[in-house]
XYZ file of C-alpha atoms in Angstrom:
759
model
C 93.642 93.981 152.331
C 95.335 90.869 154.029
C 92.030 88.810 154.910
C 89.725 86.683 152.590
C 87.169 88.464 150.871
C 83.584 87.913 151.911
C 80.829 86.921 150.259
C 77.652 88.021 151.502
C 74.419 85.790 152.271
C 72.645 84.663 148.965
C 76.006 84.677 146.791
C 75.506 88.533 146.670
C 78.528 90.399 145.524
C 80.175 92.415 147.889
C 80.903 96.304 147.439
C 83.957 95.477 145.274
C 82.472 94.042 142.304
C 85.698 92.911 140.887
C 86.918 91.178 143.908
C 88.801 88.020 142.772
C 86.782 85.620 144.946
C 83.593 87.147 144.011
C 84.339 86.548 140.316
C 85.567 83.064 141.110
C 82.353 82.572 143.325
C 80.132 83.895 140.651
C 81.958 81.887 137.752
C 82.207 78.598 139.654
C 79.381 78.292 141.906
C 76.346 80.671 140.222
C 77.632 80.146 136.701
C 76.895 83.578 135.696
C 78.642 83.700 132.422
C 77.909 86.993 131.151
C 80.071 88.467 134.265
C 82.774 86.021 133.509
C 83.038 87.022 130.013
C 83.361 90.341 130.577
C 85.831 90.148 133.372
C 88.959 91.911 132.760
C 90.879 88.727 133.052
C 88.728 86.846 129.890
C 88.799 90.194 127.812
C 92.966 89.940 128.840
C 93.152 86.328 127.885
C 91.106 86.629 124.705
C 93.153 89.590 123.368
C 96.469 87.625 124.244
C 95.479 85.108 121.887
C 94.842 87.167 119.191
C 97.625 88.912 119.215
C 99.948 86.068 119.662
C 98.069 84.123 117.270
C 98.454 86.779 114.678
C 102.342 86.420 115.156
C 101.965 82.803 114.884
C 100.030 82.970 111.537
C 102.346 85.754 110.032
C 105.730 83.879 111.103
C 104.282 80.586 109.376
C 103.125 82.811 106.411
C 106.783 84.330 106.197
C 108.714 81.040 107.008
C 106.835 78.047 105.614
C 107.167 77.540 101.689
C 103.451 78.297 100.386
C 103.905 75.179 98.086
C 102.930 71.394 98.933
C 105.497 68.672 98.054
C 104.492 66.227 95.631
C 103.120 62.817 97.250
C 106.368 60.529 96.912
C 103.951 57.635 96.585
C 100.385 57.156 97.327
C 100.764 53.464 98.641
C 103.776 53.992 100.855
C 106.364 56.526 102.141
C 104.027 57.392 104.960
C 105.280 58.947 108.273
C 106.937 55.961 110.484
C 108.219 56.713 113.916
C 111.387 54.657 112.947
C 111.970 57.104 110.310
C 112.574 57.744 106.758
C 115.403 55.425 105.567
C 116.728 55.261 102.180
C 119.740 53.386 100.454
C 122.759 54.870 98.775
C 125.518 53.385 96.716
C 129.421 53.918 96.739
C 132.364 53.564 94.968
C 135.942 53.591 95.693
C 139.466 51.782 95.379
C 138.956 50.045 98.578
C 136.672 49.567 101.616
C 138.138 53.116 103.220
C 137.729 55.075 100.357
C 134.480 54.821 99.165
C 132.972 57.848 97.811
C 129.009 58.120 96.752
C 128.040 57.507 93.012
C 127.720 60.952 92.052
C 131.336 61.727 92.707
C 132.121 58.370 90.829
C 129.517 59.113 87.881
C 130.679 58.101 84.466
C 129.897 60.256 81.580
C 126.487 58.877 79.826
C 125.817 61.484 77.044
C 122.225 60.029 76.189
C 121.170 61.050 80.163
C 120.318 64.739 81.034
C 121.711 64.521 84.484
C 124.018 62.126 87.104
C 122.065 60.275 89.521
C 122.699 60.753 92.650
C 122.086 59.087 96.268
C 119.875 57.652 97.302
C 119.122 55.514 94.633
C 116.870 53.465 96.388
C 113.648 55.058 98.342
C 110.414 53.761 99.797
C 108.823 55.492 97.027
C 110.915 53.521 94.305
C 109.876 50.569 95.749
C 106.104 51.844 96.630
C 105.957 52.863 92.504
C 107.129 49.598 91.306
C 103.979 47.975 93.518
C 105.822 46.953 96.635
C 104.332 49.517 99.178
C 107.228 50.858 101.869
C 107.340 53.245 104.467
C 111.243 53.016 104.481
C 114.066 50.779 103.141
C 117.085 49.865 105.376
C 119.499 47.274 106.433
C 121.007 46.894 102.360
C 123.119 43.840 101.352
C 124.786 42.931 98.016
C 124.743 39.996 96.382
C 126.936 40.129 92.977
C 126.516 37.837 90.003
C 128.941 39.267 87.176
C 127.699 42.587 86.190
C 124.383 42.360 87.926
C 124.012 43.572 91.252
C 121.422 42.601 93.813
C 120.164 44.364 96.594
C 118.193 43.004 99.360
C 116.953 45.012 102.331
C 114.260 45.791 105.153
C 111.501 47.102 103.982
C 108.595 48.569 106.192
C 104.987 47.500 105.086
C 102.737 50.571 105.444
C 99.708 48.039 105.948
C 100.716 45.297 108.273
C 103.275 47.748 109.519
C 105.897 44.881 109.552
C 109.431 44.605 108.339
C 109.796 42.424 105.256
C 112.718 41.660 102.914
C 112.715 42.973 99.453
C 114.786 42.868 96.619
C 116.012 44.560 93.603
C 118.561 44.466 90.824
C 120.701 46.895 88.668
C 122.664 46.104 85.559
C 124.500 49.767 85.494
C 126.566 49.844 88.686
C 123.738 50.489 90.865
C 122.726 54.048 89.194
C 119.160 52.619 88.457
C 117.230 49.848 90.227
C 114.415 47.551 89.203
C 112.403 46.463 91.929
C 111.497 42.490 92.002
C 109.525 42.137 94.936
C 109.304 40.617 98.483
C 111.675 37.888 98.669
C 110.672 36.821 102.142
C 107.791 37.723 104.245
C 106.575 35.905 107.543
C 104.096 36.470 110.121
C 106.769 38.302 112.398
C 109.534 41.528 111.718
C 112.370 40.777 109.529
C 115.152 42.853 108.745
C 119.068 42.581 108.246
C 119.324 40.364 105.420
C 122.590 38.537 105.298
C 123.280 36.698 102.267
C 126.186 34.900 101.407
C 127.218 31.676 99.356
C 128.237 28.334 100.714
C 129.095 25.649 98.491
C 127.106 26.843 95.446
C 124.071 27.188 97.650
C 122.818 30.904 98.300
C 121.605 31.359 101.883
C 120.298 34.097 104.082
C 120.147 34.774 107.497
C 117.586 37.932 108.588
C 117.052 38.809 111.890
C 114.182 37.164 113.324
C 114.518 37.993 117.073
C 110.707 38.698 117.339
C 110.510 35.019 116.709
C 112.923 34.221 119.134
C 115.505 32.382 116.556
C 118.052 32.963 114.393
C 117.211 31.579 111.078
C 118.677 30.482 107.991
C 116.781 30.447 104.627
C 118.222 28.946 101.237
C 117.310 29.833 97.614
C 114.826 27.470 95.842
C 114.726 29.870 92.843
C 116.735 33.066 93.310
C 116.313 35.746 94.322
C 112.634 35.257 95.145
C 112.008 32.204 96.615
C 113.592 30.932 99.834
C 112.796 27.981 102.210
C 113.585 27.556 105.791
C 116.872 25.628 105.908
C 117.466 25.314 109.543
C 117.618 27.410 112.989
C 120.773 28.240 113.700
C 120.370 28.961 117.570
C 117.058 29.165 119.751
C 118.183 32.828 120.572
C 116.656 36.319 119.645
C 119.197 37.839 118.149
C 119.665 40.996 116.203
C 122.159 42.150 113.389
C 123.697 38.802 113.054
C 126.549 37.674 110.444
C 128.637 34.498 109.656
C 132.348 35.039 108.219
C 134.635 32.174 107.624
C 138.439 33.418 109.095
C 141.391 31.383 110.357
C 139.711 27.838 109.433
C 136.573 28.641 111.629
C 133.479 30.051 110.833
C 132.423 32.788 112.965
C 128.696 33.847 114.120
C 128.622 37.782 115.509
C 125.378 38.696 117.005
C 123.484 40.573 119.637
C 121.356 39.377 121.767
C 119.119 42.370 123.698
C 116.634 39.792 125.770
C 119.558 38.431 127.976
C 120.160 39.569 131.894
C 121.924 43.039 132.311
C 122.441 43.630 128.613
C 122.637 46.984 127.337
C 120.297 47.993 124.336
C 122.381 48.211 121.421
C 125.868 48.148 123.441
C 125.927 43.947 123.581
C 127.846 41.534 121.032
C 128.350 37.941 121.237
C 130.398 35.406 119.423
C 129.916 32.004 118.397
C 131.956 29.594 116.580
C 131.683 26.436 114.343
C 133.343 24.441 111.260
C 130.486 24.770 109.240
C 128.049 28.085 108.785
C 125.187 25.494 109.244
C 126.511 24.825 112.612
C 126.458 23.198 115.324
C 127.418 26.610 117.289
C 129.691 26.973 120.393
C 129.923 29.899 122.164
C 132.965 32.038 122.685
C 134.709 31.930 126.241
C 134.312 35.606 126.797
C 130.209 35.954 126.330
C 128.938 38.791 126.034
C 132.298 40.278 124.358
C 130.822 43.515 125.276
C 128.102 44.625 127.571
C 128.865 48.367 127.288
C 127.713 51.913 126.020
C 125.696 51.692 123.480
C 128.027 54.642 121.696
C 130.667 52.628 121.297
C 129.664 50.157 117.957
C 129.346 46.998 119.784
C 126.070 46.480 117.505
C 126.767 45.033 114.037
C 126.363 47.473 111.202
C 126.919 45.658 108.259
C 128.899 43.021 106.700
C 132.515 42.214 107.528
C 135.256 42.070 105.212
C 139.015 40.776 104.750
C 141.028 43.904 103.599
C 144.971 43.654 103.285
C 144.952 40.376 104.930
C 142.610 41.816 108.324
C 139.297 41.404 109.693
C 137.104 44.377 110.008
C 133.777 44.471 111.637
C 131.196 47.456 111.054
C 129.576 48.699 114.390
C 126.330 50.993 114.995
C 126.988 53.925 117.178
C 123.656 54.716 118.738
C 124.906 57.105 121.475
C 123.062 60.251 119.978
C 120.101 58.641 118.551
C 119.698 55.029 117.070
C 121.470 54.392 114.064
C 123.567 57.586 114.363
C 126.725 56.502 112.208
C 128.657 53.486 111.337
C 132.061 52.981 113.267
C 134.862 50.485 111.604
C 136.758 48.254 114.031
C 140.111 45.925 112.968
C 139.734 42.914 114.229
C 143.407 41.824 116.154
C 142.400 38.667 117.818
C 140.058 36.119 117.144
C 140.201 32.649 118.785
C 137.794 30.681 120.615
C 139.191 32.105 123.845
C 139.636 35.710 123.072
C 138.487 38.482 121.128
C 140.266 42.249 120.797
C 139.439 44.969 118.170
C 140.476 48.401 117.534
C 138.703 50.831 116.094
C 140.202 52.419 112.566
C 138.615 55.333 110.564
C 136.099 54.825 108.050
C 137.276 56.937 105.810
C 133.897 58.289 104.474
C 133.160 61.872 105.038
C 130.674 62.926 107.480
C 127.548 64.244 105.713
C 128.049 68.372 105.973
C 124.475 69.584 104.690
C 123.031 68.565 107.701
C 119.153 67.706 107.635
C 119.374 68.549 104.189
C 121.665 65.339 103.065
C 119.627 62.149 102.570
C 121.962 60.561 105.571
C 122.572 63.865 107.618
C 121.350 62.608 110.648
C 122.336 59.095 111.024
C 123.689 56.082 108.689
C 123.851 52.812 110.440
C 124.603 50.164 107.707
C 127.440 49.420 105.636
C 127.840 46.613 103.133
C 131.573 46.808 101.318
C 132.601 44.377 98.732
C 135.253 44.267 96.151
C 134.123 43.439 92.539
C 135.713 41.213 90.153
C 137.278 44.237 88.479
C 139.141 45.033 91.783
C 137.199 48.271 92.264
C 134.941 48.251 95.704
C 131.297 48.957 96.114
C 129.646 50.055 99.430
C 125.874 50.291 99.976
C 124.816 52.212 102.860
C 121.043 53.339 104.308
C 120.724 56.760 105.920
C 117.870 58.975 107.098
C 117.545 62.757 107.512
C 116.060 62.764 110.596
C 117.280 61.396 114.091
C 114.947 58.648 116.005
C 111.738 59.551 117.017
C 112.087 63.293 115.742
C 108.387 63.861 115.455
C 107.652 63.265 119.073
C 110.409 65.388 119.877
C 108.983 68.175 118.020
C 105.727 67.907 119.560
C 107.375 68.091 123.109
C 109.343 70.990 122.280
C 106.860 72.867 120.491
C 104.066 72.113 123.043
C 106.480 73.335 125.952
C 106.970 76.410 124.015
C 103.181 77.164 123.509
C 102.823 76.084 127.574
C 105.884 78.745 128.288
C 103.871 81.521 126.048
C 100.599 80.726 128.261
C 102.718 80.758 131.672
C 103.952 84.547 130.492
C 100.828 85.606 129.293
C 99.363 84.728 133.013
C 102.561 86.563 134.468
C 101.817 89.708 132.472
C 98.098 89.860 133.286
C 99.128 89.497 136.999
C 101.631 92.157 136.909
C 98.979 94.346 134.794
C 96.420 93.782 137.145
C 93.949 92.127 134.748
C 94.306 88.523 135.798
C 93.598 88.745 139.490
C 93.102 85.340 140.449
C 95.035 82.361 138.993
C 92.842 79.471 140.104
C 89.497 79.686 142.124
C 89.619 80.374 145.605
C 87.336 77.758 146.623
C 84.957 75.189 145.621
C 81.331 76.159 146.721
C 78.635 73.374 147.907
C 75.726 72.791 146.316
C 73.682 75.024 148.593
C 71.674 78.035 149.072
C 72.134 78.446 152.361
C 74.552 81.113 154.103
C 78.398 80.827 153.510
C 78.744 80.937 157.212
C 76.844 77.938 157.692
C 77.073 75.698 155.000
C 80.298 76.626 153.770
C 82.307 76.540 156.503
C 81.368 73.282 157.591
C 82.087 72.068 153.900
C 85.103 73.828 153.750
C 86.168 72.140 157.395
C 85.558 68.386 156.167
C 87.955 69.377 153.021
C 91.388 70.548 154.684
C 92.587 70.197 151.000
C 90.383 73.194 150.157
C 91.236 75.371 153.118
C 94.779 74.968 152.366
C 94.614 75.549 148.819
C 92.302 78.774 149.454
C 95.038 80.228 151.933
C 98.026 79.633 149.694
C 95.919 81.514 146.720
C 95.196 84.249 149.033
C 99.193 84.521 149.895
C 99.716 84.654 145.864
C 97.414 87.460 145.119
C 99.057 89.347 147.916
C 102.423 88.683 146.637
C 101.342 89.852 143.034
C 99.832 93.075 144.625
C 103.416 93.717 146.394
C 105.097 93.099 142.677
C 102.889 95.342 141.004
C 103.264 98.172 143.683
C 107.416 97.391 144.004
C 107.789 97.911 139.707
C 105.749 100.652 138.854
C 104.562 99.320 135.663
C 104.643 103.164 134.568
C 107.987 103.976 134.482
C 111.064 103.055 132.093
C 112.247 100.053 134.084
C 108.504 98.371 134.298
C 108.007 98.881 130.834
C 111.577 97.254 129.906
C 110.450 94.160 132.002
C 106.891 94.094 130.033
C 108.629 94.542 126.747
C 111.034 91.370 127.605
C 108.563 89.268 128.447
C 106.605 90.228 125.437
C 109.730 89.624 123.089
C 110.670 86.254 125.169
C 107.032 85.101 124.255
C 106.799 86.124 120.724
C 110.652 83.828 120.232
C 108.552 81.020 121.960
C 105.424 81.371 120.161
C 107.203 81.198 116.648
C 109.584 78.155 118.519
C 106.779 76.276 118.984
C 105.377 76.738 115.610
C 108.044 76.097 114.069
C 108.891 72.720 116.157
C 105.014 71.420 115.162
C 103.994 73.054 112.045
C 107.688 73.306 110.455
C 108.741 69.629 109.975
C 112.286 68.246 110.274
C 113.716 71.423 108.717
C 115.113 69.849 105.853
C 114.929 71.468 102.594
C 114.876 68.100 100.540
C 115.608 67.586 97.187
C 112.405 66.849 94.500
C 112.683 63.396 92.919
C 112.124 63.423 89.204
C 110.946 59.721 88.266
C 112.092 58.325 91.623
C 115.266 59.476 91.048
C 118.028 62.521 92.376
C 120.722 64.092 90.743
C 123.199 66.984 91.336
C 124.013 70.487 89.667
C 126.505 72.851 89.446
C 126.206 76.367 91.021
C 127.755 79.129 88.830
C 127.936 82.915 89.800
C 130.008 85.501 88.622
C 131.457 88.447 90.638
C 134.374 90.413 91.565
C 136.218 92.425 94.629
C 133.671 94.849 95.496
C 131.132 91.975 96.234
C 133.188 89.501 98.559
C 130.657 90.134 101.300
C 127.610 88.901 99.061
C 129.784 85.795 98.081
C 130.480 84.717 101.194
C 127.207 84.989 102.640
C 125.999 83.509 98.896
C 128.312 80.168 99.474
C 127.753 79.943 103.039
C 123.812 79.375 102.306
C 123.675 77.714 98.844
C 126.403 74.703 99.765
C 123.835 73.762 101.893
C 121.176 72.760 99.485
C 120.749 69.232 99.051
C 121.791 68.951 95.374
C 124.515 71.295 95.242
C 127.348 69.423 93.869
C 129.921 72.303 93.280
C 130.253 76.107 92.971
C 131.928 77.877 90.241
C 132.853 81.356 90.743
C 133.615 83.573 87.507
C 136.254 85.861 89.109
C 136.123 88.937 86.510
C 138.480 91.647 88.369
C 140.480 92.399 91.208
C 141.920 89.914 93.979
C 140.113 86.680 94.367
C 139.164 85.485 98.161
C 141.083 82.394 99.639
C 139.276 79.293 99.358
C 139.913 79.288 102.920
C 137.574 82.485 103.461
C 134.545 80.846 102.107
C 132.206 78.598 104.281
C 131.241 76.214 102.078
C 130.484 72.501 102.644
C 131.009 71.398 98.520
C 133.819 72.150 96.820
C 134.410 75.724 95.484
C 136.449 76.574 92.442
C 137.275 80.209 91.443
C 138.233 80.612 87.759
C 139.933 83.553 86.903
C 139.084 85.767 83.699
C 141.511 87.567 82.055
C 138.842 90.066 80.697
C 136.232 91.803 82.576
C 133.098 90.561 80.519
C 129.492 89.616 81.025
C 130.097 86.532 78.183
C 132.233 84.850 80.967
C 129.330 83.806 82.465
C 128.654 81.225 79.610
C 131.888 80.436 78.724
C 132.593 76.580 78.482
C 133.764 74.844 81.203
C 134.966 71.326 80.466
C 135.616 71.063 84.271
C 132.047 71.206 85.056
C 130.597 67.572 85.932
C 127.015 67.913 85.890
C 124.733 68.386 82.948
C 123.046 70.891 84.931
C 123.918 74.428 85.741
C 121.938 77.074 87.809
C 123.494 80.341 86.848
C 122.439 82.671 90.002
C 123.699 86.146 90.817
C 125.679 86.255 93.583
C 123.037 88.935 95.345
C 120.263 86.829 94.981
C 119.327 84.958 97.892
C 116.266 82.394 98.100
C 115.272 79.186 99.944
C 117.095 75.845 99.094
C 113.450 74.466 98.680
C 113.178 77.288 96.030
C 116.187 75.973 94.322
C 115.173 72.631 94.497
C 111.883 72.902 92.819
C 113.483 74.889 90.450
C 115.807 71.958 89.673
C 112.759 69.505 89.411
C 111.388 71.355 86.571
C 114.671 71.658 84.625
C 114.929 68.134 84.668
C 111.452 67.769 83.325
C 112.120 70.163 80.543
C 115.948 69.915 80.212
C 115.857 71.496 76.677
C 114.680 74.799 78.104
C 115.883 77.836 80.200
C 113.923 77.073 83.684
C 114.066 80.079 86.045
C 112.488 82.625 88.756
C 112.356 86.128 86.767
C 110.013 85.890 83.946
C 109.756 88.745 81.336
C 107.352 89.488 78.357
C 108.986 90.898 75.106
C 106.767 92.403 72.773
C 105.297 95.820 71.400
C 106.476 98.045 68.259
C 109.361 98.539 68.787
C 110.324 96.314 70.977
C 110.934 97.282 74.719
C 112.009 95.900 78.013
C 109.831 95.823 80.824
C 109.717 94.436 84.695
C 107.934 90.969 85.819
C 104.595 93.391 86.632
C 103.933 94.208 82.995
C 104.192 90.272 82.364
C 101.723 89.677 84.785
C 99.777 92.361 83.578
C 99.265 91.021 80.366
C 99.325 87.329 81.330
C 102.269 85.833 79.668
C 106.087 85.600 79.420
C 108.340 84.448 76.940
C 111.868 85.026 78.197
C 113.562 84.282 81.661
C 116.592 86.270 83.083
C 119.550 83.844 83.563
C 120.480 85.968 86.580
C 118.378 82.755 88.197
C 117.953 80.079 85.686
C 118.877 76.460 85.313
C 120.541 75.531 81.820
C 122.012 72.650 79.968
C 125.581 73.392 80.487
C 126.711 71.669 77.205
C 123.699 73.027 75.180
C 123.694 76.537 76.685
C 127.345 77.319 76.369
C 128.297 75.893 73.358
C 125.398 77.928 71.755
C 126.331 81.184 73.278
C 130.314 80.570 72.110
C 129.135 79.617 68.572
C 129.867 81.545 65.729
C 126.413 82.466 65.032
C 126.262 84.077 68.436
C 129.638 86.283 67.672
C 127.655 89.388 67.151
C 125.306 89.099 69.881
C 128.665 88.598 72.416
C 129.782 91.863 71.049
C 126.881 93.892 71.826
C 126.884 92.129 75.301
C 130.866 93.459 75.226
C 129.808 97.046 74.172
C 126.816 97.723 76.889
C 128.221 95.634 79.467
C 124.526 94.075 79.814
C 122.094 91.927 77.818
C 123.929 88.203 78.321
C 120.926 86.907 79.466
C 118.898 88.489 76.661
C 121.009 87.086 74.302
C 121.084 83.366 75.508
C 117.176 83.695 75.519
C 117.295 84.682 71.859
C 119.864 82.067 71.167
C 117.182 79.123 72.564
C 114.119 80.496 70.752
C 116.351 80.845 67.440
C 117.371 77.311 67.786
C 113.724 75.599 68.438
C 110.174 76.608 67.283
C 109.022 74.765 70.452
C 108.607 76.050 74.233
C 112.077 77.597 75.511
C 111.511 78.675 78.981
C 109.696 77.771 81.949
C 108.727 79.663 85.113
C 109.137 78.898 88.392
C 107.830 81.124 91.539
C 110.057 81.333 94.106
C 108.608 81.626 97.586
C 110.695 84.636 98.378
C 113.605 86.268 97.179
C 115.860 89.127 98.130
C 117.993 91.318 96.163
C 121.345 92.008 98.579
C 122.591 94.075 95.845
C 119.774 97.072 97.516
C 122.082 97.193 100.345
C 125.329 97.950 98.609
C 126.288 100.340 95.671
C 127.948 97.305 93.570
C 124.961 96.729 91.379
C 125.435 96.671 87.771
C 121.508 97.519 87.395
C 121.154 99.819 90.204
C 119.652 102.917 87.819
C 116.452 100.876 86.757
C 116.104 103.317 83.970
C 119.145 103.671 82.215
C 119.388 99.316 82.514
C 116.158 99.325 80.913
C 116.925 101.899 78.048
C 119.985 99.567 77.310
C 118.200 96.471 77.468
C 115.568 97.801 75.157
C 118.102 98.688 72.560
C 119.817 94.924 72.761
C 116.191 93.766 71.979
C 116.002 95.499 68.814
C 119.330 94.240 67.659
C 118.892 90.765 69.062
C 115.796 90.625 66.728
C 117.193 91.797 63.978
C 119.888 88.933 64.596
C 118.006 85.819 65.745
C 114.247 86.648 64.837
C 111.743 88.308 67.089
C 110.501 86.718 70.628
C 107.004 88.631 70.239
C 105.039 85.862 68.357
C 105.858 83.747 71.183
C 103.920 83.836 74.952
C 103.347 81.321 77.697
C 100.460 81.917 80.177
C 101.303 82.125 83.898
C 99.596 79.286 86.253
C 100.039 76.335 83.351
C 101.492 73.784 85.325
C 99.667 70.840 87.350
C 101.605 71.583 90.595
C 100.990 75.081 90.485
C 104.736 76.613 90.850
C 103.829 78.865 88.202
C 101.288 80.895 89.539
């Protein structure tokens, strides 16, 4: 048992036809493929591939949305190793109280929704005719009521950074892309723009050129000329500030000896921004850890007489966050600063937030009105995320392969992990040619001895484990479960994308909506799960809980990353769902029952469709109302008859102003009385009111990838008795059709949308 198997003359097999060496010699030396393919090792490996392949396919089918996201731009927005940066606008009373534009939206009744960050993206630039993979490093230049935004734009063809420019006349809500302001033969970024003696200058990063260059506007904002080379140094992220009678130039030289990447800062001073510049006595001011914010992260500013510098924290990943530093001492011989709170809330929605992974640049300025404006760039994923995901996914697959081999060894199906030896190309007996060949190849001899010991060890383990015992089966089951987890992990990392359930833009813009649900004390467990999940969706601005009965929960009991408002109602009525609420700040409201769980991606797709059709009820549960007399039926009936004319508002987007005012109109009073009588049918009534107010289409269906009704797991469900529930709704249909007209003459087919979201 302990000796190495012996191969007979001519390579004939030994009495043990399944011996490991016999199989190895046949496969490696004689290439008898038929025997190899029918070997236990081969069959075991094929079976393992089939099983784990099925598991991976099933996991992908259950986890990943079946719908493809619309292409942001045909000319740009390609995946880029530097990221997918975009730009947002912020407002506040001061530089340390800036809030995103969606928190400062002025009511515009002509708009169907408020504008939300990010307001400038690669898609908006590309669609304007200036292809871009990402936009970053934003700097503002203000002329009266017009805002000019200069930024780095990554050209998807040359893969080079250029300087783009856009302008806004509505306080940064919308932007007109004017074009590329500066395009050189080398990479450009960080377009620091400032005014000096009536002239407008731009000092972009040109470290690839090895110089710090100053450009002057010939015809602002698109025509610039090189004014002078400020320094013959490859500085990155530089700015100039006039402070205490001198001009100060801050920048980082990553090429210097001993500098730490993203942790170096130097200072120069002059009596003019045009130079000449003298180095600070303490240069480099910093040569420290990259997480400490030494590298500049935007425009400095003076506030309450103090100078503040923005710095980048690049500790976890490049451009992880912006830090603010108060400059306490700045002289030709000394420099001292201390970190102060930036005053901006960290993104709470993770990768669902446009700047959830990193934000590395802020330009804050005070407007003539006294209000402060800031522009910031952000990204959903950290630097090198695609490479990181590929490595982790590959490692997971490799671990699964190792576990498969381990199980095969334990079961005895894999009797030889690697060949024991290589055979010489000779037809003579092994005892002659092979021994001489092996003697001259010591590595082969050592490898053969190692494999022999390995096979002995595997036989010993099989004997000790007793796989037919309970303990042996438990070990095999545990290994299989670990393999399944690793397989799903590998699929998630490689094929699952960044993990962000992103919002869908409409006409290049993003927005937000209010999520409204109605519940009571018996369904509190539902509400907690509901709030925790949906508050992380990208476009959710606020959650309003209509509390109909019992003691409401404390807000601290709810795990939410957006504001939650509990609206107490005096009467337990389903009509409360559509009550006019002046505190709702968004045009769009998602009426969503607390017992419905679906992905954020499904919610975001529905919101995109509503923005296309804000005059309609857009939802996820279709119904077809027809027959004589009218009878309420389920979705299966609608699909069988290939159409729908009603959307349940238990999961639907509506215009908060239009829908609520229509529902609480005098015309709808009789219908509301029916709802109170049956404690049912409020969504049916709203569909009749919409149809009665318009002769055109009033509903739109969006199919969710999956949805779970959590009320099925509890006794707290209004419609638990389906037969009674449907009978009551059929009675409502008869009453509402007499009050507001019939829905039966309306019908819209499934699969009518080009995006395929209504199949």
